[in-house]
CSV table of C-alpha atoms and ligand atoms in Angstrom, one decimal:
chain,number,residue,atom,x,y,z
A,306,UNK,CA,16.8,15.3,17.7
A,307,UNK,CA,13.2,16.6,17.3
A,308,UNK,CA,11.6,15.8,13.9
A,309,UNK,CA,11.2,18.7,11.4
A,310,UNK,CA,8.2,20.9,12.2
A,311,UNK,CA,5.4,20.7,9.7
A,312,UNK,CA,2.6,23.2,9.2
A,313,UNK,CA,-0.7,21.4,9.0
A,314,UNK,CA,-3.3,24.2,8.9
A,315,UNK,CA,-6.8,23.2,7.8
A,316,UNK,CA,-6.9,26.0,5.2
A,317,UNK,CA,-4.5,23.7,3.2
A,318,UNK,CA,-7.4,21.3,2.7
A,319,UNK,CA,-9.0,20.9,-0.7
A,320,UNK,CA,-12.8,21.2,-1.3
A,321,UNK,CA,-13.8,17.5,-0.7
A,322,UNK,CA,-11.8,17.5,2.5
A,323,UNK,CA,-14.1,20.2,3.8
A,324,UNK,CA,-17.4,18.5,2.9
A,325,UNK,CA,-19.7,17.5,5.8
A,326,UNK,CA,-20.4,13.8,6.3
A,327,UNK,CA,-23.9,14.3,4.8
A,328,UNK,CA,-22.5,15.9,1.7
A,329,UNK,CA,-19.9,13.2,1.4
A,330,UNK,CA,-22.5,10.4,1.7
A,331,UNK,CA,-24.7,12.1,-0.9
A,332,UNK,CA,-21.9,12.4,-3.4
A,333,UNK,CA,-20.8,8.9,-2.8
A,334,UNK,CA,-24.3,7.6,-3.5
A,335,UNK,CA,-24.6,9.6,-6.8
A,336,UNK,CA,-21.1,8.4,-7.9
A,337,UNK,CA,-21.8,4.8,-6.9
A,338,UNK,CA,-25.0,4.8,-8.9
A,339,UNK,CA,-23.3,6.2,-12.0
A,340,UNK,CA,-20.3,3.8,-11.7
A,341,UNK,CA,-22.6,0.8,-11.5
A,342,UNK,CA,-24.5,2.1,-14.4
A,343,UNK,CA,-21.4,2.6,-16.5
A,344,UNK,CA,-20.0,-0.8,-15.6
A,345,UNK,CA,-23.3,-2.5,-16.4
A,346,UNK,CA,-23.9,-0.7,-19.7
A,347,UNK,CA,-20.3,-0.8,-21.0
A,348,UNK,CA,-18.4,-3.8,-19.7
A,349,UNK,CA,-19.9,-7.2,-20.8
A,350,UNK,CA,-18.2,-8.9,-17.8
A,351,UNK,CA,-20.3,-6.8,-15.4
A,352,UNK,CA,-23.5,-7.0,-17.5
A,353,UNK,CA,-23.2,-10.8,-17.2
A,354,UNK,CA,-22.2,-10.9,-13.5
A,355,UNK,CA,-25.0,-8.4,-12.5
A,356,UNK,CA,-27.6,-10.2,-14.6
A,357,UNK,CA,-26.6,-13.5,-13.0
A,358,UNK,CA,-26.8,-12.0,-9.5
A,359,UNK,CA,-30.2,-10.5,-10.4
A,360,UNK,CA,-29.0,-6.9,-9.5
A,361,UNK,CA,-29.5,-3.9,-11.8
A,362,UNK,CA,-28.2,-0.4,-11.6
A,363,UNK,CA,-31.6,0.9,-10.5
A,364,UNK,CA,-31.5,-1.4,-7.4
A,365,UNK,CA,-28.7,0.8,-5.9
A,366,UNK,CA,-30.8,3.2,-3.8
A,367,UNK,CA,-28.5,3.6,-0.8
A,368,UNK,CA,-24.9,3.1,0.0
A,369,UNK,CA,-25.6,-0.1,1.8
A,370,UNK,CA,-27.0,-1.5,-1.5
A,371,UNK,CA,-23.4,-1.9,-2.6
A,372,UNK,CA,-23.6,-5.2,-0.8
A,373,UNK,CA,-26.0,-6.5,-3.5
A,374,UNK,CA,-23.2,-6.3,-6.0
A,375,UNK,CA,-21.0,-9.4,-6.8
A,376,UNK,CA,-17.4,-9.2,-5.9
A,377,UNK,CA,-14.6,-8.7,-8.5
A,378,UNK,CA,-11.3,-10.5,-8.2
A,379,UNK,CA,-7.9,-10.5,-9.9
A,380,UNK,CA,-9.1,-13.6,-11.8
A,381,UNK,CA,-11.8,-11.6,-13.4
A,382,UNK,CA,-9.2,-9.1,-14.6
A,383,UNK,CA,-7.0,-11.9,-15.9
A,384,UNK,CA,-9.9,-13.5,-17.7
A,385,UNK,CA,-10.7,-10.3,-19.5
A,386,UNK,CA,-7.1,-9.7,-20.5
A,387,UNK,CA,-6.0,-7.3,-21.9
A,388,UNK,CA,-8.7,-4.7,-22.4
A,389,UNK,CA,-12.0,-6.5,-21.6
A,390,UNK,CA,-12.6,-4.5,-18.4
A,391,UNK,CA,-12.6,-1.1,-20.1
A,392,UNK,CA,-15.8,0.8,-20.1
A,393,UNK,CA,-14.7,3.2,-22.8
A,394,UNK,CA,-13.4,2.6,-26.4
A,395,UNK,CA,-9.6,1.8,-26.2
A,396,UNK,CA,-8.9,5.0,-28.2
A,397,UNK,CA,-10.1,7.0,-25.1
A,398,UNK,CA,-7.6,5.3,-22.8
A,399,UNK,CA,-4.6,7.5,-22.6
A,400,UNK,CA,-2.5,5.2,-20.4
A,401,UNK,CA,-2.3,1.6,-19.3
A,402,UNK,CA,-0.4,0.0,-16.4
A,403,UNK,CA,-0.1,-3.7,-15.6
A,404,UNK,CA,1.1,-5.9,-12.9
A,405,UNK,CA,3.4,-8.7,-14.0
A,406,UNK,CA,2.0,-11.2,-11.6
A,407,UNK,CA,4.1,-14.2,-10.6
A,408,UNK,CA,1.8,-16.7,-12.4
A,409,UNK,CA,-0.3,-16.4,-15.5
A,410,UNK,CA,-1.3,-13.3,-17.4
A,411,UNK,CA,-0.7,-9.8,-16.3
A,412,UNK,CA,-3.6,-7.7,-15.0
A,413,UNK,CA,-4.0,-4.6,-17.1
A,414,UNK,CA,-5.6,-1.3,-16.0
A,415,UNK,CA,-6.5,1.7,-18.1
A,416,UNK,CA,-7.1,5.5,-17.6
A,417,UNK,CA,-8.9,8.2,-19.6
A,418,UNK,CA,-7.5,11.7,-19.7
A,419,UNK,CA,-9.9,12.6,-16.9
A,420,UNK,CA,-8.8,9.6,-14.8
A,421,UNK,CA,-5.2,10.7,-15.0
A,422,UNK,CA,-6.2,14.2,-13.8
A,423,UNK,CA,-8.3,12.8,-11.0
A,424,UNK,CA,-5.5,10.4,-9.9
A,425,UNK,CA,-2.9,13.3,-10.0
A,426,UNK,CA,-5.2,15.4,-7.8
A,427,UNK,CA,-5.7,12.6,-5.3
A,428,UNK,CA,-2.0,11.9,-5.0
A,429,UNK,CA,-1.5,15.7,-4.6
A,430,UNK,CA,-3.9,15.5,-1.7
A,431,UNK,CA,-1.8,12.6,-0.2
A,432,UNK,CA,1.3,14.6,-0.5
A,433,UNK,CA,-0.3,17.6,1.4
A,434,UNK,CA,-1.5,15.2,4.1
A,435,UNK,CA,2.0,13.8,4.4
A,436,UNK,CA,3.3,17.4,4.9
A,437,UNK,CA,4.5,18.1,1.3
A,438,UNK,CA,3.8,21.6,-0.1
A,439,UNK,CA,3.9,23.3,-3.5
A,440,UNK,CA,7.4,24.3,-4.3
A,441,UNK,CA,9.0,21.3,-2.6
A,442,UNK,CA,11.6,19.2,-4.3
A,443,UNK,CA,10.3,15.6,-4.6
A,444,UNK,CA,12.7,12.7,-5.2
A,445,UNK,CA,10.8,9.7,-6.6
A,446,UNK,CA,12.4,6.3,-6.2
A,447,UNK,CA,9.3,4.2,-6.9
A,448,UNK,CA,9.8,2.2,-10.2
A,449,UNK,CA,8.7,3.9,-13.4
A,450,UNK,CA,7.0,1.7,-16.0
A,451,UNK,CA,4.1,-0.6,-15.9
A,452,UNK,CA,4.1,-0.4,-12.1
A,453,UNK,CA,1.9,2.5,-11.0
A,454,UNK,CA,4.2,3.8,-8.2
A,455,UNK,CA,6.6,6.0,-10.2
A,456,UNK,CA,4.2,7.7,-12.6
A,457,UNK,CA,1.5,7.9,-10.0
A,458,UNK,CA,3.7,9.8,-7.6
A,459,UNK,CA,5.2,11.8,-10.4
A,460,UNK,CA,1.9,13.2,-11.7
A,461,UNK,CA,0.7,13.9,-8.2
A,462,UNK,CA,3.8,15.8,-7.2
A,463,UNK,CA,3.7,17.8,-10.4
A,464,UNK,CA,0.0,18.5,-9.9
A,465,UNK,CA,0.7,19.9,-6.4
A,466,UNK,CA,3.5,22.1,-7.9
A,467,UNK,CA,6.6,20.3,-6.7
A,468,UNK,CA,9.9,20.0,-8.6
A,469,UNK,CA,10.0,16.4,-9.5
A,470,UNK,CA,13.2,14.3,-9.7
A,471,UNK,CA,12.1,11.0,-11.5
A,472,UNK,CA,14.9,8.8,-10.1
A,473,UNK,CA,13.0,5.5,-10.3
A,474,UNK,CA,14.4,2.4,-8.5
A,475,UNK,CA,18.0,1.1,-8.5
A,476,UNK,CA,21.5,2.6,-8.9
A,477,UNK,CA,21.5,3.5,-5.3
A,478,UNK,CA,24.8,5.4,-5.1
A,479,UNK,CA,23.6,7.7,-7.9
A,480,UNK,CA,20.4,8.3,-6.1
A,481,UNK,CA,22.3,9.3,-2.9
A,482,UNK,CA,24.4,11.7,-5.0
A,483,UNK,CA,21.2,13.3,-6.4
A,484,UNK,CA,19.8,13.7,-2.9
A,485,UNK,CA,23.0,15.2,-1.6
A,486,UNK,CA,23.2,17.6,-4.6
A,487,UNK,CA,19.6,18.6,-5.2
A,488,UNK,CA,18.4,18.6,-1.6
A,489,UNK,CA,14.9,17.2,-1.9
A,490,UNK,CA,12.5,17.7,1.0
A,491,UNK,CA,10.3,14.8,0.0
A,492,UNK,CA,11.0,11.2,-1.0
A,493,UNK,CA,8.7,8.5,-2.4
A,494,UNK,CA,10.1,5.0,-2.0
A,495,UNK,CA,9.2,1.6,-0.7
A,496,UNK,CA,10.2,1.4,3.0
A,497,UNK,CA,12.5,-1.7,2.3
A,498,UNK,CA,14.4,0.1,-0.5
A,499,UNK,CA,14.7,3.2,1.7
A,500,UNK,CA,16.5,1.1,4.4
A,501,UNK,CA,19.0,0.0,1.8
A,502,UNK,CA,19.4,3.6,0.7
A,503,UNK,CA,20.2,4.6,4.3
A,504,UNK,CA,22.9,1.9,4.5
A,505,UNK,CA,24.4,3.2,1.3
A,506,UNK,CA,24.3,6.7,2.7
A,507,UNK,CA,26.3,5.5,5.8
A,508,UNK,CA,28.8,3.6,3.6
A,509,UNK,CA,29.4,6.8,1.7
A,510,UNK,CA,30.3,8.5,5.0
A,511,UNK,CA,27.2,10.7,5.1
A,512,UNK,CA,25.1,11.1,8.2
A,513,UNK,CA,21.5,10.0,7.3
A,514,UNK,CA,20.0,12.3,9.8
A,515,UNK,CA,21.8,15.3,8.2
A,516,UNK,CA,20.2,15.1,4.7
A,517,UNK,CA,17.7,17.6,3.4
A,518,UNK,CA,14.8,15.0,3.6
A,519,UNK,CA,12.0,15.9,5.9
A,520,UNK,CA,9.1,13.7,4.7
A,521,UNK,CA,9.0,10.2,3.3
A,522,UNK,CA,5.9,8.8,1.6
A,523,UNK,CA,6.4,5.1,2.0
A,524,UNK,CA,4.2,2.4,0.6
A,525,UNK,CA,3.6,-0.5,-1.9
A,526,UNK,CA,4.3,-3.1,0.8
A,527,UNK,CA,3.4,-3.7,4.4
A,528,UNK,CA,5.6,-2.1,7.1
A,529,UNK,CA,5.3,-1.7,10.8
A,530,UNK,CA,5.3,0.9,13.5
A,531,UNK,CA,8.7,-0.5,14.6
A,532,UNK,CA,10.0,0.2,11.0
A,533,UNK,CA,8.6,3.8,11.2
A,534,UNK,CA,10.5,4.4,14.4
A,535,UNK,CA,13.7,3.0,12.9
A,536,UNK,CA,13.4,5.2,9.8
A,537,UNK,CA,12.4,8.4,11.7
A,538,UNK,CA,15.2,8.0,14.2
A,539,UNK,CA,17.9,7.1,11.7
A,540,UNK,CA,17.0,9.7,9.0
A,541,UNK,CA,15.4,12.4,11.3
A,542,UNK,CA,12.4,12.7,9.0
A,543,UNK,CA,8.7,12.0,9.1
A,544,UNK,CA,7.7,8.6,7.8
A,545,UNK,CA,4.1,8.4,6.5
A,546,UNK,CA,2.2,5.6,4.9
A,547,UNK,CA,0.6,5.6,1.4
A,548,UNK,CA,-1.6,2.8,0.2
A,549,UNK,CA,-3.0,1.9,-3.2
A,550,UNK,CA,-3.3,-0.8,-5.8
A,551,UNK,CA,-3.2,-0.7,-9.5
A,552,UNK,CA,-6.7,-2.3,-10.0
A,553,UNK,CA,-8.2,0.6,-8.2
A,554,UNK,CA,-5.9,3.4,-9.5
A,555,UNK,CA,-2.4,3.0,-8.1
A,556,UNK,CA,-0.8,4.9,-5.1
A,557,UNK,CA,-3.0,7.3,-3.3
A,558,UNK,CA,-6.1,5.4,-2.4
A,559,UNK,CA,-5.4,6.2,1.3
A,560,UNK,CA,-2.7,8.2,3.1
A,561,UNK,CA,-1.6,8.8,6.6
A,562,UNK,CA,-1.7,12.4,7.8
A,563,UNK,CA,1.7,13.7,9.2
A,564,UNK,CA,0.1,15.4,12.2
A,565,UNK,CA,-1.5,12.2,13.6
A,566,UNK,CA,0.2,9.1,11.9
A,567,UNK,CA,-2.6,7.0,13.2
A,568,UNK,CA,-3.6,5.0,10.1
A,569,UNK,CA,-4.5,6.0,6.6
A,570,UNK,CA,-7.4,8.2,5.6
A,571,UNK,CA,-9.3,6.6,2.7
A,572,UNK,CA,-10.2,9.2,0.1
A,573,UNK,CA,-13.8,8.1,0.2
A,574,UNK,CA,-15.0,10.7,-2.3
A,575,UNK,CA,-13.3,8.4,-4.9
A,576,UNK,CA,-13.2,4.9,-3.3
A,577,UNK,CA,-15.9,3.2,-1.3
A,578,UNK,CA,-14.4,0.9,1.3
A,579,UNK,CA,-15.8,-2.2,3.0
A,580,UNK,CA,-14.1,-4.7,5.2
A,581,UNK,CA,-15.5,-8.3,5.0
A,582,UNK,CA,-14.8,-11.6,6.7
A,583,UNK,CA,-12.9,-13.4,3.8
A,584,UNK,CA,-14.4,-16.7,4.8
A,585,UNK,CA,-18.0,-15.8,5.0
A,586,UNK,CA,-18.0,-12.7,2.7
A,587,UNK,CA,-20.1,-10.9,5.3
A,588,UNK,CA,-19.2,-7.4,6.5
A,589,UNK,CA,-17.3,-7.3,9.8
A,590,UNK,CA,-18.1,-4.8,12.6
A,591,UNK,CA,-16.2,-1.4,12.5
A,592,UNK,CA,-12.9,-2.0,14.3
A,593,UNK,CA,-12.7,-5.7,13.4
A,594,UNK,CA,-10.0,-6.9,11.0
A,595,UNK,CA,-11.0,-8.4,7.7
A,596,UNK,CA,-10.4,-8.2,3.9
A,597,UNK,CA,-10.5,-4.7,2.4
A,598,UNK,CA,-12.9,-4.4,-0.6
A,599,UNK,CA,-13.2,-1.3,-2.8
A,600,UNK,CA,-15.7,0.1,-5.3
A,601,UNK,CA,-14.4,2.9,-7.5
A,602,UNK,CA,-16.7,5.9,-7.5
A,603,UNK,CA,-15.2,8.2,-10.2
A,604,UNK,CA,-13.2,6.0,-12.6
A,605,UNK,CA,-14.2,6.3,-16.2
A,606,UNK,CA,-11.9,3.9,-18.1
A,607,UNK,CA,-12.2,1.0,-15.7
A,608,UNK,CA,-14.8,1.1,-13.0
A,609,UNK,CA,-14.3,-1.6,-10.4
A,610,UNK,CA,-17.2,-3.0,-8.3
A,611,UNK,CA,-16.3,-4.5,-4.9
A,612,UNK,CA,-12.8,-5.4,-5.8
A,613,UNK,CA,-11.3,-7.9,-3.3
A,614,UNK,CA,-7.9,-6.6,-2.4
A,615,UNK,CA,-6.8,-9.5,-0.2
A,616,UNK,CA,-5.3,-6.9,2.2
A,617,UNK,CA,-6.1,-7.3,5.8
A,618,UNK,CA,-7.0,-4.2,7.9
A,619,UNK,CA,-9.8,-2.6,9.8
A,620,UNK,CA,-11.9,0.6,9.3
A,621,UNK,CA,-11.8,3.3,11.9
A,622,UNK,CA,-13.4,6.8,12.2
A,623,UNK,CA,-11.5,9.7,10.7
A,624,UNK,CA,-9.3,11.9,12.8
A,625,UNK,CA,-7.1,14.6,11.0
A,626,UNK,CA,-9.7,14.5,8.2
A,627,UNK,CA,-12.8,13.8,10.3
A,628,UNK,CA,-15.2,12.9,7.4
A,629,UNK,CA,-13.0,10.2,5.8
A,630,UNK,CA,-12.7,6.9,7.5
A,631,UNK,CA,-9.3,5.5,8.2
A,632,UNK,CA,-7.8,2.1,7.6
A,633,UNK,CA,-5.3,0.6,10.0
A,634,UNK,CA,-1.8,0.0,8.7
A,635,UNK,CA,-2.0,-3.3,6.8
A,636,UNK,CA,-0.9,-6.3,8.8
A,637,UNK,CA,-0.6,-8.6,5.8
A,638,UNK,CA,-2.4,-10.0,2.8
A,639,UNK,CA,-4.4,-13.2,2.8
A,640,UNK,CA,-1.7,-14.5,0.4
A,641,UNK,CA,1.1,-13.7,3.0
A,642,UNK,CA,-0.6,-15.7,5.7
A,643,UNK,CA,1.7,-18.5,6.9
A,644,UNK,CA,0.2,-21.3,8.9
A,645,UNK,CA,2.9,-22.7,11.1
A,646,UNK,CA,1.8,-25.6,13.3
A,647,UNK,CA,-1.7,-24.3,13.2
A,648,UNK,CA,-0.9,-20.8,14.1
A,649,UNK,CA,-1.4,-17.8,11.8
A,650,UNK,CA,1.8,-15.8,11.2
A,651,UNK,CA,2.4,-12.7,9.1
A,652,UNK,CA,5.8,-11.4,8.1
A,653,UNK,CA,5.0,-8.0,9.8
A,654,UNK,CA,4.9,-9.8,13.2
A,655,UNK,CA,8.4,-11.1,12.6
A,656,UNK,CA,9.5,-7.6,11.5
A,657,UNK,CA,8.4,-6.1,14.8
A,658,UNK,CA,10.4,-8.7,16.8
A,659,UNK,CA,13.6,-8.3,14.7
A,660,UNK,CA,13.6,-4.5,14.9
A,661,UNK,CA,13.6,-4.7,18.7
A,662,UNK,CA,16.9,-6.6,18.9
A,663,UNK,CA,20.2,-4.8,18.8
A,664,UNK,CA,22.8,-6.2,16.4
A,665,UNK,CA,20.2,-7.1,13.7
A,666,UNK,CA,19.5,-5.3,10.4
A,667,UNK,CA,15.8,-5.1,9.2
A,668,UNK,CA,16.6,-7.5,6.3
A,669,UNK,CA,14.9,-10.8,6.8
A,670,UNK,CA,13.0,-13.5,4.9
A,671,UNK,CA,10.6,-16.1,6.1
A,672,UNK,CA,11.4,-19.4,4.4
A,673,UNK,CA,8.7,-22.0,4.3
A,674,UNK,CA,9.5,-25.7,3.9
A,675,UNK,CA,7.6,-28.9,4.4
A,676,UNK,CA,10.1,-31.6,5.6
A,677,UNK,CA,7.3,-33.9,6.8
A,678,UNK,CA,3.6,-33.3,6.8
A,679,UNK,CA,3.7,-29.9,8.5
A,680,UNK,CA,5.0,-26.6,7.3
A,681,UNK,CA,8.1,-25.3,8.9
A,682,UNK,CA,9.1,-21.7,9.2
A,683,UNK,CA,12.8,-20.6,9.2
A,684,UNK,CA,13.3,-16.9,9.8
A,685,UNK,CA,16.6,-15.8,8.1
A,686,UNK,CA,17.9,-12.5,9.4
A,687,UNK,CA,21.0,-10.5,8.5
A,688,UNK,CA,23.2,-9.3,11.4
A,689,UNK,CA,24.7,-5.9,11.5
A,690,UNK,CA,28.2,-5.9,10.0
A,691,UNK,CA,29.6,-4.9,13.4
A,692,UNK,CA,27.9,-7.8,15.3
A,693,UNK,CA,30.5,-10.6,16.1
A,694,UNK,CA,29.6,-14.1,14.9
A,695,UNK,CA,29.8,-15.2,18.6
A,696,UNK,CA,26.6,-13.1,19.2
A,697,UNK,CA,24.5,-14.9,16.5
A,698,UNK,CA,23.4,-17.8,18.7
A,699,UNK,CA,22.1,-15.5,21.4
A,700,UNK,CA,20.2,-13.3,19.0
A,701,UNK,CA,18.6,-16.3,17.3
A,702,UNK,CA,17.5,-17.6,20.7
A,703,UNK,CA,15.9,-14.3,21.5
A,704,UNK,CA,13.9,-14.2,18.3
A,705,UNK,CA,12.8,-17.8,18.8
A,706,UNK,CA,11.7,-16.9,22.3
A,707,UNK,CA,9.6,-13.9,21.2
A,708,UNK,CA,8.0,-15.9,18.3
A,709,UNK,CA,7.0,-18.5,20.8
A,710,UNK,CA,5.7,-16.2,23.5
A,711,UNK,CA,4.0,-13.5,21.3
A,712,UNK,CA,2.9,-15.4,18.2
A,713,UNK,CA,2.6,-18.8,19.8
A,714,UNK,CA,4.5,-21.0,17.5
A,715,UNK,CA,8.0,-22.4,16.9
A,716,UNK,CA,10.3,-21.3,14.2
A,717,UNK,CA,13.9,-21.9,13.3
A,718,UNK,CA,16.1,-18.9,13.1
A,719,UNK,CA,19.2,-18.4,11.0
A,720,UNK,CA,21.4,-15.4,11.4
A,721,UNK,CA,23.4,-14.5,8.3
A,722,UNK,CA,26.3,-12.1,7.8
A,723,UNK,CA,26.7,-9.0,5.7
A,724,UNK,CA,24.6,-9.0,2.4
A,725,UNK,CA,23.2,-12.4,3.3
A,726,UNK,CA,19.7,-11.3,2.5
A,727,UNK,CA,18.8,-10.0,-1.0
A,728,UNK,CA,18.0,-6.3,-1.3
A,729,UNK,CA,15.1,-5.1,-3.3
A,730,UNK,CA,14.8,-1.8,-5.1
A,731,UNK,CA,11.0,-2.1,-5.0
A,732,UNK,CA,8.8,-4.4,-3.0
A,733,UNK,CA,10.7,-6.7,-0.7
A,734,UNK,CA,10.2,-10.5,-1.0
A,735,UNK,CA,9.5,-11.5,2.6
A,736,UNK,CA,8.3,-15.0,2.0
A,737,UNK,CA,10.4,-17.6,0.2
A,738,UNK,CA,8.2,-20.7,-0.4
A,739,UNK,CA,10.3,-23.8,-0.7
A,740,UNK,CA,7.5,-26.2,0.0
A,741,UNK,CA,7.1,-27.6,-3.5
A,742,UNK,CA,10.7,-27.7,-4.7
B,1356,DLL,O1,1.8,-1.1,-4.9
B,1356,DLL,C1,0.6,0.9,-5.7
B,1356,DLL,C2,1.5,1.7,-4.8
B,1356,DLL,C3,2.6,2.3,-5.3
B,1356,DLL,C4,1.1,2.0,-3.5
B,1356,DLL,C5,3.4,3.1,-4.5
B,1356,DLL,C6,1.8,2.8,-2.7
B,1356,DLL,C7,3.0,3.3,-3.2
B,1356,DLL,P1,0.2,-2.8,-6.8
B,1356,DLL,O2,1.6,-3.2,-7.4
B,1356,DLL,O3,-1.0,-3.2,-7.6
B,1356,DLL,O4,0.1,-1.3,-6.5
B,1356,DLL,O5,0.2,-3.6,-5.4
B,1356,DLL,C8,-0.9,-3.4,-4.6
B,1356,DLL,O6,0.5,-3.7,-2.6
B,1356,DLL,O7,-2.9,-4.7,-2.5
B,1356,DLL,C9,-1.1,-4.2,-1.0
B,1356,DLL,O8,-1.0,-5.6,-0.8
B,1356,DLL,C10,0.3,-3.7,-1.2
B,1356,DLL,N1,0.4,-2.3,-0.7
B,1356,DLL,C11,0.4,-1.1,-1.3
B,1356,DLL,N2,0.5,-0.1,-0.5
B,1356,DLL,C12,0.7,-0.6,0.8
B,1356,DLL,C13,0.9,-0.1,2.1
B,1356,DLL,C14,0.9,-0.6,-5.7
B,1356,DLL,N3,1.0,1.2,2.3
B,1356,DLL,C15,-0.7,-4.1,-3.3
B,1356,DLL,N4,0.9,-1.0,3.1
B,1356,DLL,C16,-1.8,-3.9,-2.3
B,1356,DLL,C17,0.8,-2.3,2.9
B,1356,DLL,C18,0.6,-2.0,0.6
B,1356,DLL,N5,0.7,-2.9,1.7
């Protein structure tokens, strides 16, 4: 079945999407200068860091001078918990979000009234790029609360003029009921939770390809081209990628355009990207993979200078929005890198292999153990309910073979039956680290 047709006329672009490259670069420089000035003048952490590095706001004369600035990391945010990174008095902050973090203190981020409007307008731009239009019904299954997903998508969809259904995560059958009754055209959800919604749709006797959904805006976790194909085929809808992180704003830092689906355009009028080699801290060549680093250009409450995302990607020239550079779909985070017998492995590589094999579901986990001196990887995958147990050994052998031939390392594979892998309603937990138990 062909995917739904989407109108992507350029007259739907907003003002910044029409700027020339020269205009964009000029605005970026102005905004960079004022962001550095605000951080230096108003955030003691930055005053100290810049003084120590011997860099002052007036040293930023060109965009390349961003490299003079010291990096910011999650540790800096934790050390300034809760409100130490704010550049405005707390009374001017109208919203905070926070990430719980598995260890230590949460990282807290804040927004002024103007920041919330800017964020909403950027997410509205993402929705348009994904193929959403004013008047669409938008079902939001990202979690609402301290996580930025739900409220970020919500304000953006309202800003564009959509009818918003703030479903949040969980209570899957109820969600399906709402989708069946309200007939949304758009859905915002993590790709892993959407898969579990599709299973529930099927269990309820509904054809997933027959729902009203035409466009999905999937993000908050890495997902592959193989996963896109699976979703688009099963649900007969467009699956586009949205990227963001709370430290920088939340969802909406970059978005894939529905007409090309070739990586995510970074909204460079608000976020200045760099990709560096995480070991040497030096910039990599365009087209080379490295760690993504961002400097905010328009944030009032909490400007961030050269924030190290730990996300691995590469920069590429713009296509559907020619003036904005694209980032490739994220292959993983430096924290998700597993080193198995000396070979680097990311969960996304395992996902690609699993999705090619009939009889397997997309639910899997990578379990790391250290029985001796070396790390061992066990890939645990759930079989389709219809797959007979007698087929498990063959499927396991096939996965092992592909891991060996494509990634170049050995892994154990365990196939488990129905509901053998936990379901998430938000970000999936792909790595289970049992090395220090
Ligand atoms: O996940 C914000 C968000 C919400 C983005 C909804 C998109 C949709 P954090 O909880 O701070 O914020 O987590 C940020 O999630 O550094 C990436 O590692 C990962 N991430 C976010 N979007 C994507 C994506 C939100 N599209 C961290 N692809 C980031 C891969 C993603 N990873």
